[in-house]
Amino acid sequence: MSIVKKRTRIGRWLLNEHRSQDSTHHPTHPWWQVMCLTGVDYFSTLGYQPGIAALAAGSLSPIATLILVLLTLFGALPIYRRVATISPHGEGSISMLAQLLSWWQGKLFVLCLLGFVATDFIITITLSAADASAHITENPLVHQWAAGNEVIITLLLIALLGGVFLRGFQEAVGLAVVLVVVYLSLNLIVIIVGIGHIIQNPAVLTNWQRELFTSHGNPVMMLAASALLFPKLALGLSGFETGVAVMPLVAGDPGETEDNPVGRIRNTYKLLTVAALIMSFFLLTSSLITTVLIPAAEFKAGGPANGRALAYLSHKFLGDGFGTVYDLSTIAILWFAGSSAMAGLLNIVPRYLPRYGMAPDWARATRPLVLVFTAIAFIVTIIFNANVEAQGGAYATGVLVLMSSAAFAVTLSVRKGSNASISRTSMFSVITLLFIYTTIVNIVERPDGLKIASLFIGSIVIVSLVSRVMRSTELRVDNIELDEVARNFIAQDTKDTVRLIAHRKQVGDEKEYYEKEREVRDDNHIPETDSVLFLEIQISDASEFVQKVEVQGARVGSYRILRAKGSAVPNTIAAILLDIRNRNETDRYPHAYFGWAEGNPIKYLLRFLLFGEGDTAVVTREVLRRAEPDPSRRPGIHVGG
C-alpha cells in the first residue's frame, strides 16, 4: 500500500510540474545577468585554458591563442549572432538544420545533433565539477583528507548544482552573477600584476622572443606552426552554443511578442559580443603572462602550474592569502560552470523530444528533467572516475561539432536568404571550413571524444524510438478545426447518429463513393434511411508526433466527404470522432466503419509506426480506449468484410 501511495504522489508531482510548465515561462533577466549564467562555463575555462595552451603549443602559446581569438571574434561571433536572429527561441542551430530535412531522416538528424549537445552539456557539468574537485584535493589545507576522494567530491558538487536548479532559475542566475564578477575581478588583478612583472623584468620577454626565433626561425613559420596547433586550444571556444540555448531567459523590449522578439535578439547580440570581447582579452593576456613568467617544466603533469597556471601566479606574486581566495573562487566557478549547460539542456530537450513523441510528456517540466540530467551526470562521473583528462576529448568534440553545424546552417541560410551575396556566402563558407578543419583535427588526435559522443547518440536514439513506440497510440492531435462546410455536414447528422465511412481515395469519382457506400452498408447492415459521411485522412508527415488537424468538407455529386491531414491515420480518425462526440448535445455518439486489412499484422504494425497507416480499425479503437476510459462514452468502431 505504501508503494502505491508513493507512486501516486510522484505521479501527481510530475503532473503538476507539467501543468505549471505549460502555463508559465521561465522568468527573463537583463542580458548581462544571462551572460554571467553562460559565462560561468565560458569564463571558467581560464582555470585550465592557459595551462592547456602552454602544454600544447609551448612558446607559441600566445600566437596560437591569438589565432583562437581571431576565430572567436570573426568566426564564432558572426555565426552565432546569425543563429540568434534566425532561431530566437533557444533551439539554436539544431532548429535551423532540422528545417532542411523532413520526415524521419530529419528527426534522426536532430537526434544525432542532440547527442552532441548532450555530450557537450553533460560533459561540461561533469568535467567542470571534476576539475573543481581536483583544485580542492590539491589545496594543502585539505589535501590530507580530500586526496583519493575525487569521485565523492565531484558527485557532491553535481548534486549541489542540481539542488540549485530544483529551487529555480532565479537562484541560478543570481548566484552566477556573483561568481563571475568575483572571478573575473581576481583574474584581472593577477593579469595586471603579471604584466607589471614583465614590465619590471623585460628580460623575460626577451628570452621568450629568443626562444621563438631559435625554434621556428621566422614569423611565417611561427604562424604556420601555430595554425596547426590551435585546434588543441579549442576548449576556449566553449560558451556560444549555450549563449543561444538560453535565449528565452534574455529579457526583450516591453510588450514584444514571441513571434517578433526584436528586443531579445538585440540583447542577445550584446550578450554574445561582450562575452567574446571579455574572454578574448583574458585569453590573450593570460596566455602571454603564463608563457613568459612560468618555466615550461612547471606545466607538465604533476607540476605546480599543471591545470592551474593563473592560480600558480596568484600564489607566487600575491601570496598564499590572495592565492587561497583565488583558489576558492576558481573552485566555485568551476563547480557552477555546469549551470549554463543545465539551463541549455532544460531549454532544448523539451523543445524536441516530447514534441517528437520521443520522451514522456512530463519531460516538458523542469524539475523532473533536472533529476534526470543529474543522474546521468552521476553515471558519467563514476564511469570516468572523475578524471578531467579522460573527459576533455569528448567535451571538445561536442563543442566543435555543434559550432561546425551552426556555421554550416548559417552558410546555407545566407545563401538562400533574400540578401544573399557572393561575398557573404564566401565569408561564412570559409568560417565553416575552418571549424570543420578544427573538428577533424581534434577527432583524429583524440578519437575517444567521438566514441563517447557516439554512446550518447546511440542512447538517445534507442530511448527515443522506444518512447515513440510506447506513445504511438496516444491521441497525437493538438487541436481540430472544421471549416464551415464540414461543420454543416456534421450538424445535419447530429440529430441522429453520425456515421463515418473511413475511405482511402483512389480516383475520387461518384462511382468510387457509390461502390464503397454499398459495400459498407451491406457488410454492417446500415439502413438506407441513415445518412453517411465519408472520412478521408491524408498523411502529412508521419514522423511528426502531434499536429493540428484541419478538417474540410467537400462534395462529389451527392456524397458528402470530410477530408483532413494528419501524422497518423488511426489517431487522426479517433481525434475527429471524439471532437464530433463533444459537439453532439445528445447521447448519440458517432460510429466509424472500416474494412479488414489483408496481410501480415506485423507488417501493418511497422507501417503504422513508420508511415502512420496500417491496420487502421484496430489501432483506432486502441487510441479511443486510451483517450476515453469510459466505454459507454466511446465512439463506435465497426469492421466489416
Short mmCIF file of N, CA, C and O in Angstrom, two decimals, residues 227-322:
data_model
loop_
_atom_site.label_atom_id
_atom_site.label_comp_id
_atom_site.label_asym_id
_atom_site.label_seq_id
_atom_site.Cartn_x
_atom_site.Cartn_y
_atom_site.Cartn_z
N ALA A 227 49.02 27.74 -36.48
CA ALA A 227 47.77 27.36 -37.14
C ALA A 227 47.51 25.87 -37.01
O ALA A 227 46.36 25.43 -36.93
N LEU A 228 48.59 25.08 -36.99
CA LEU A 228 48.43 23.63 -36.83
C LEU A 228 48.14 23.26 -35.37
O LEU A 228 47.51 22.23 -35.11
N LEU A 229 48.58 24.09 -34.45
CA LEU A 229 48.44 23.77 -33.03
C LEU A 229 47.14 24.28 -32.41
O LEU A 229 46.67 23.73 -31.42
N PHE A 230 46.55 25.34 -32.98
CA PHE A 230 45.45 26.00 -32.27
C PHE A 230 44.22 25.11 -32.08
O PHE A 230 43.45 25.34 -31.12
N PRO A 231 43.96 24.06 -32.92
CA PRO A 231 42.81 23.19 -32.60
C PRO A 231 42.89 22.55 -31.22
O PRO A 231 41.86 22.22 -30.63
N LYS A 232 44.11 22.40 -30.69
CA LYS A 232 44.24 21.83 -29.36
C LYS A 232 43.76 22.78 -28.27
O LYS A 232 43.55 22.37 -27.13
N LEU A 233 43.56 24.04 -28.65
CA LEU A 233 43.10 25.05 -27.71
C LEU A 233 41.59 25.28 -27.84
O LEU A 233 41.06 26.27 -27.35
N ALA A 234 40.90 24.37 -28.53
CA ALA A 234 39.50 24.61 -28.92
C ALA A 234 38.56 24.78 -27.74
O ALA A 234 37.46 25.33 -27.89
N LEU A 235 38.94 24.33 -26.53
CA LEU A 235 38.06 24.49 -25.39
C LEU A 235 37.79 25.96 -25.08
O LEU A 235 36.80 26.30 -24.45
N GLY A 236 38.68 26.84 -25.57
CA GLY A 236 38.47 28.27 -25.39
C GLY A 236 37.31 28.82 -26.20
O GLY A 236 36.95 29.99 -26.06
N LEU A 237 36.70 27.99 -27.06
CA LEU A 237 35.54 28.41 -27.86
C LEU A 237 34.22 28.06 -27.21
O LEU A 237 33.16 28.41 -27.73
N SER A 238 34.26 27.34 -26.10
CA SER A 238 33.01 26.90 -25.48
C SER A 238 32.21 28.09 -24.98
O SER A 238 32.77 29.12 -24.60
N GLY A 239 30.90 27.96 -24.99
CA GLY A 239 30.05 29.01 -24.44
C GLY A 239 29.08 29.62 -25.42
O GLY A 239 28.04 30.15 -25.01
N PHE A 240 29.38 29.55 -26.72
CA PHE A 240 28.49 30.17 -27.70
C PHE A 240 27.17 29.41 -27.85
O PHE A 240 26.10 30.01 -27.96
N GLU A 241 27.24 28.08 -27.88
CA GLU A 241 26.01 27.31 -28.06
C GLU A 241 25.07 27.50 -26.86
O GLU A 241 23.86 27.63 -27.02
N THR A 242 25.64 27.53 -25.67
CA THR A 242 24.78 27.78 -24.51
C THR A 242 24.27 29.21 -24.51
O THR A 242 23.18 29.50 -24.01
N GLY A 243 25.04 30.12 -25.11
CA GLY A 243 24.60 31.51 -25.19
C GLY A 243 23.29 31.66 -25.96
O GLY A 243 22.43 32.47 -25.58
N VAL A 244 23.13 30.91 -27.05
CA VAL A 244 21.86 30.97 -27.80
C VAL A 244 20.83 30.00 -27.23
O VAL A 244 19.62 30.19 -27.42
N ALA A 245 21.28 28.96 -26.54
CA ALA A 245 20.34 27.99 -25.97
C ALA A 245 19.50 28.60 -24.85
O ALA A 245 18.36 28.21 -24.64
N VAL A 246 20.07 29.57 -24.14
CA VAL A 246 19.34 30.19 -23.03
C VAL A 246 18.71 31.52 -23.42
O VAL A 246 18.33 32.32 -22.56
N MET A 247 18.53 31.75 -24.72
CA MET A 247 17.91 33.00 -25.18
C MET A 247 16.54 33.27 -24.56
O MET A 247 16.20 34.43 -24.32
N PRO A 248 15.70 32.25 -24.30
CA PRO A 248 14.41 32.55 -23.67
C PRO A 248 14.53 33.23 -22.31
O PRO A 248 13.56 33.82 -21.84
N LEU A 249 15.71 33.16 -21.68
CA LEU A 249 15.90 33.83 -20.39
C LEU A 249 16.24 35.31 -20.54
O LEU A 249 16.22 36.05 -19.56
N VAL A 250 16.59 35.73 -21.78
CA VAL A 250 17.01 37.11 -22.02
C VAL A 250 15.78 38.00 -22.15
O VAL A 250 14.90 37.74 -22.98
N ALA A 251 15.73 39.05 -21.37
CA ALA A 251 14.59 39.98 -21.43
C ALA A 251 14.66 40.79 -22.71
O ALA A 251 15.74 41.20 -23.16
N GLY A 252 13.50 41.03 -23.31
CA GLY A 252 13.41 41.85 -24.51
C GLY A 252 12.79 43.20 -24.20
O GLY A 252 12.84 43.69 -23.07
N ASP A 253 12.21 43.81 -25.23
CA ASP A 253 11.54 45.10 -25.04
C ASP A 253 10.17 44.88 -24.41
O ASP A 253 9.52 43.85 -24.64
N PRO A 254 9.68 45.85 -23.64
CA PRO A 254 8.34 45.73 -23.06
C PRO A 254 7.27 45.58 -24.14
O PRO A 254 7.26 46.31 -25.12
N GLY A 255 6.40 44.58 -23.96
CA GLY A 255 5.29 44.40 -24.88
C GLY A 255 5.60 43.63 -26.15
O GLY A 255 4.70 43.40 -26.96
N GLU A 256 6.86 43.23 -26.36
CA GLU A 256 7.16 42.49 -27.59
C GLU A 256 6.60 41.07 -27.50
O GLU A 256 6.43 40.51 -26.41
N THR A 257 6.34 40.48 -28.66
CA THR A 257 5.72 39.16 -28.73
C THR A 257 6.75 38.10 -29.06
O THR A 257 7.85 38.40 -29.55
N GLU A 258 6.38 36.83 -28.82
CA GLU A 258 7.27 35.72 -29.15
C GLU A 258 7.46 35.58 -30.65
O GLU A 258 8.47 35.03 -31.10
N ASP A 259 6.50 36.06 -31.42
CA ASP A 259 6.62 35.96 -32.87
C ASP A 259 7.62 36.96 -33.44
O ASP A 259 8.14 36.75 -34.54
N ASN A 260 7.88 38.03 -32.71
CA ASN A 260 8.81 39.05 -33.20
C ASN A 260 9.62 39.62 -32.03
O ASN A 260 9.48 40.78 -31.65
N PRO A 261 10.52 38.80 -31.45
CA PRO A 261 11.27 39.23 -30.26
C PRO A 261 12.51 40.05 -30.61
O PRO A 261 13.64 39.66 -30.33
N VAL A 262 12.31 41.21 -31.19
CA VAL A 262 13.44 42.01 -31.66
C VAL A 262 14.32 42.46 -30.50
O VAL A 262 15.55 42.52 -30.62
N GLY A 263 13.71 42.79 -29.37
CA GLY A 263 14.50 43.21 -28.22
C GLY A 263 15.36 42.09 -27.67
O GLY A 263 16.52 42.30 -27.31
N ARG A 264 14.80 40.89 -27.61
CA ARG A 264 15.58 39.74 -27.14
C ARG A 264 16.76 39.47 -28.06
O ARG A 264 17.88 39.19 -27.60
N ILE A 265 16.52 39.55 -29.37
CA ILE A 265 17.61 39.31 -30.32
C ILE A 265 18.70 40.37 -30.16
O ILE A 265 19.89 40.04 -30.12
N ARG A 266 18.29 41.63 -30.06
CA ARG A 266 19.27 42.71 -29.90
C ARG A 266 20.08 42.53 -28.61
O ARG A 266 21.31 42.70 -28.60
N ASN A 267 19.42 42.16 -27.53
CA ASN A 267 20.12 41.97 -26.26
C ASN A 267 21.01 40.74 -26.28
O ASN A 267 22.04 40.71 -25.60
N THR A 268 20.61 39.72 -27.04
CA THR A 268 21.48 38.55 -27.18
C THR A 268 22.73 38.89 -27.96
O THR A 268 23.81 38.36 -27.69
N TYR A 269 22.60 39.78 -28.96
CA TYR A 269 23.79 40.29 -29.64
C TYR A 269 24.77 40.88 -28.62
O TYR A 269 25.98 40.62 -28.67
N LYS A 270 24.24 41.70 -27.72
CA LYS A 270 25.09 42.31 -26.69
C LYS A 270 25.74 41.23 -25.83
O LYS A 270 26.93 41.29 -25.53
N LEU A 271 24.94 40.25 -25.43
CA LEU A 271 25.46 39.16 -24.58
C LEU A 271 26.63 38.46 -25.26
O LEU A 271 27.71 38.30 -24.66
N LEU A 272 26.43 38.05 -26.52
CA LEU A 272 27.47 37.30 -27.23
C LEU A 272 28.70 38.15 -27.48
O LEU A 272 29.84 37.68 -27.30
N THR A 273 28.49 39.41 -27.86
CA THR A 273 29.62 40.28 -28.21
C THR A 273 30.46 40.62 -26.99
O THR A 273 31.70 40.52 -27.01
N VAL A 274 29.80 41.04 -25.91
CA VAL A 274 30.54 41.41 -24.70
C VAL A 274 31.26 40.20 -24.12
O VAL A 274 32.43 40.31 -23.70
N ALA A 275 30.61 39.05 -24.10
CA ALA A 275 31.26 37.84 -23.59
C ALA A 275 32.48 37.49 -24.42
O ALA A 275 33.54 37.14 -23.87
N ALA A 276 32.38 37.58 -25.75
CA ALA A 276 33.51 37.26 -26.63
C ALA A 276 34.66 38.24 -26.42
O ALA A 276 35.84 37.84 -26.40
N LEU A 277 34.36 39.53 -26.26
CA LEU A 277 35.42 40.52 -26.05
C LEU A 277 36.11 40.32 -24.71
O LEU A 277 37.35 40.39 -24.62
N ILE A 278 35.32 40.07 -23.67
CA ILE A 278 35.92 39.82 -22.34
C ILE A 278 36.82 38.60 -22.38
O ILE A 278 37.98 38.64 -21.91
N MET A 279 36.32 37.52 -22.96
CA MET A 279 37.10 36.29 -22.99
C MET A 279 38.34 36.44 -23.86
O MET A 279 39.41 35.90 -23.53
N SER A 280 38.23 37.17 -24.95
CA SER A 280 39.39 37.37 -25.83
C SER A 280 40.50 38.10 -25.09
O SER A 280 41.69 37.75 -25.20
N PHE A 281 40.11 39.13 -24.33
CA PHE A 281 41.11 39.87 -23.55
C PHE A 281 41.81 38.95 -22.55
O PHE A 281 43.05 38.94 -22.47
N PHE A 282 41.03 38.18 -21.81
CA PHE A 282 41.63 37.32 -20.78
C PHE A 282 42.44 36.18 -21.40
O PHE A 282 43.47 35.78 -20.84
N LEU A 283 41.98 35.63 -22.53
CA LEU A 283 42.74 34.55 -23.17
C LEU A 283 44.12 35.04 -23.61
O LEU A 283 45.14 34.38 -23.38
N LEU A 284 44.14 36.19 -24.28
CA LEU A 284 45.41 36.71 -24.79
C LEU A 284 46.37 37.08 -23.66
O LEU A 284 47.54 36.68 -23.67
N THR A 285 45.88 37.84 -22.69
CA THR A 285 46.77 38.30 -21.62
C THR A 285 47.21 37.16 -20.72
O THR A 285 48.39 37.10 -20.31
N SER A 286 46.31 36.24 -20.40
CA SER A 286 46.70 35.12 -19.54
C SER A 286 47.68 34.20 -20.25
O SER A 286 48.62 33.69 -19.62
N SER A 287 47.49 34.01 -21.55
CA SER A 287 48.44 33.18 -22.30
C SER A 287 49.82 33.81 -22.31
O SER A 287 50.84 33.11 -22.15
N LEU A 288 49.87 35.12 -22.47
CA LEU A 288 51.17 35.80 -22.52
C LEU A 288 51.89 35.72 -21.18
O LEU A 288 53.06 35.31 -21.12
N ILE A 289 51.22 36.09 -20.09
CA ILE A 289 51.93 36.16 -18.81
C ILE A 289 52.30 34.76 -18.31
O ILE A 289 53.36 34.58 -17.70
N THR A 290 51.45 33.76 -18.55
CA THR A 290 51.80 32.42 -18.07
C THR A 290 52.94 31.82 -18.88
O THR A 290 53.81 31.14 -18.32
N THR A 291 52.97 32.08 -20.18
CA THR A 291 54.05 31.55 -21.02
C THR A 291 55.39 32.21 -20.69
O THR A 291 56.43 31.55 -20.64
N VAL A 292 55.34 33.52 -20.45
CA VAL A 292 56.58 34.27 -20.22
C VAL A 292 57.09 34.10 -18.80
O VAL A 292 58.31 34.01 -18.57
N LEU A 293 56.19 34.01 -17.82
CA LEU A 293 56.60 34.06 -16.42
C LEU A 293 56.73 32.69 -15.75
O LEU A 293 57.32 32.58 -14.68
N ILE A 294 56.18 31.64 -16.36
CA ILE A 294 56.22 30.32 -15.73
C ILE A 294 57.16 29.41 -16.53
O ILE A 294 57.00 29.26 -17.75
N PRO A 295 58.15 28.79 -15.88
CA PRO A 295 59.03 27.86 -16.59
C PRO A 295 58.24 26.70 -17.19
O PRO A 295 57.24 26.23 -16.61
N ALA A 296 58.66 26.24 -18.36
CA ALA A 296 57.92 25.20 -19.09
C ALA A 296 57.76 23.94 -18.26
O ALA A 296 56.72 23.25 -18.35
N ALA A 297 58.75 23.60 -17.44
CA ALA A 297 58.68 22.37 -16.65
C ALA A 297 57.54 22.39 -15.64
O ALA A 297 57.01 21.34 -15.26
N GLU A 298 57.13 23.58 -15.21
CA GLU A 298 56.08 23.69 -14.21
C GLU A 298 54.70 23.30 -14.76
O GLU A 298 53.77 23.01 -13.99
N PHE A 299 54.54 23.31 -16.11
CA PHE A 299 53.25 22.98 -16.72
C PHE A 299 53.03 21.48 -16.86
O PHE A 299 51.89 21.04 -17.07
N LYS A 300 54.08 20.70 -16.76
CA LYS A 300 53.96 19.26 -17.01
C LYS A 300 53.15 18.57 -15.92
O LYS A 300 52.92 19.13 -14.84
N ALA A 301 52.70 17.37 -16.23
CA ALA A 301 51.88 16.61 -15.28
C ALA A 301 52.60 16.48 -13.95
O ALA A 301 53.78 16.10 -13.90
N GLY A 302 51.91 16.83 -12.88
CA GLY A 302 52.50 16.80 -11.55
C GLY A 302 53.15 18.09 -11.15
O GLY A 302 53.48 18.29 -9.98
N GLY A 303 53.31 19.02 -12.12
CA GLY A 303 53.92 20.30 -11.82
C GLY A 303 52.93 21.23 -11.13
O GLY A 303 51.72 21.08 -11.27
N PRO A 304 53.42 22.22 -10.40
CA PRO A 304 52.53 23.11 -9.63
C PRO A 304 51.64 23.99 -10.50
O PRO A 304 50.63 24.52 -10.02
N ALA A 305 52.00 24.17 -11.79
CA ALA A 305 51.19 25.00 -12.68
C ALA A 305 50.31 24.17 -13.61
O ALA A 305 49.58 24.73 -14.42
N ASN A 306 50.37 22.86 -13.49
CA ASN A 306 49.58 21.99 -14.37
C ASN A 306 48.09 22.15 -14.08
O ASN A 306 47.62 21.85 -12.98
N GLY A 307 47.34 22.66 -15.07
CA GLY A 307 45.90 22.83 -14.91
C GLY A 307 45.50 24.00 -14.04
O GLY A 307 44.31 24.21 -13.81
N ARG A 308 46.47 24.79 -13.58
CA ARG A 308 46.15 25.92 -12.68
C ARG A 308 47.21 27.01 -12.82
O ARG A 308 47.75 27.52 -11.83
N ALA A 309 47.47 27.43 -14.06
CA ALA A 309 48.56 28.37 -14.32
C ALA A 309 48.34 29.71 -13.63
O ALA A 309 49.25 30.25 -12.99
N LEU A 310 47.15 30.28 -13.76
CA LEU A 310 46.89 31.58 -13.12
C LEU A 310 46.88 31.46 -11.60
O LEU A 310 47.29 32.39 -10.89
N ALA A 311 46.40 30.33 -11.10
CA ALA A 311 46.44 30.12 -9.65
C ALA A 311 47.88 30.07 -9.16
O ALA A 311 48.21 30.59 -8.08
N TYR A 312 48.75 29.46 -9.95
CA TYR A 312 50.18 29.39 -9.63
C TYR A 312 50.76 30.80 -9.51
O TYR A 312 51.48 31.12 -8.53
N LEU A 313 50.44 31.67 -10.47
CA LEU A 313 50.96 33.05 -10.43
C LEU A 313 50.36 33.83 -9.26
O LEU A 313 51.03 34.68 -8.66
N SER A 314 49.09 33.58 -8.94
CA SER A 314 48.48 34.31 -7.83
C SER A 314 49.18 34.00 -6.51
O SER A 314 49.38 34.89 -5.67
N HIS A 315 49.56 32.74 -6.31
CA HIS A 315 50.29 32.37 -5.09
C HIS A 315 51.71 32.94 -5.12
O HIS A 315 52.23 33.40 -4.09
N LYS A 316 52.33 32.91 -6.30
CA LYS A 316 53.73 33.31 -6.41
C LYS A 316 53.92 34.80 -6.21
O LYS A 316 54.86 35.24 -5.51
N PHE A 317 53.03 35.61 -6.83
CA PHE A 317 53.24 37.06 -6.81
C PHE A 317 52.40 37.80 -5.77
O PHE A 317 52.73 38.93 -5.40
N LEU A 318 51.31 37.19 -5.32
CA LEU A 318 50.41 37.89 -4.40
C LEU A 318 50.28 37.22 -3.04
O LEU A 318 49.51 37.68 -2.19
N GLY A 319 51.00 36.13 -2.85
CA GLY A 319 51.00 35.47 -1.56
C GLY A 319 49.92 34.42 -1.41
O GLY A 319 48.94 34.37 -2.18
N ASP A 320 50.10 33.56 -0.40
CA ASP A 320 49.18 32.44 -0.20
C ASP A 320 47.79 32.89 0.24
O ASP A 320 46.79 32.21 -0.03
N GLY A 321 47.70 34.06 0.90
CA GLY A 321 46.39 34.56 1.31
C GLY A 321 45.51 34.86 0.11
O GLY A 321 44.38 34.36 -0.02
N PHE A 322 46.05 35.69 -0.81
CA PHE A 322 45.31 36.01 -2.03
C PHE A 322 45.14 34.75 -2.88
O PHE A 322 44.07 34.53 -3.48
#
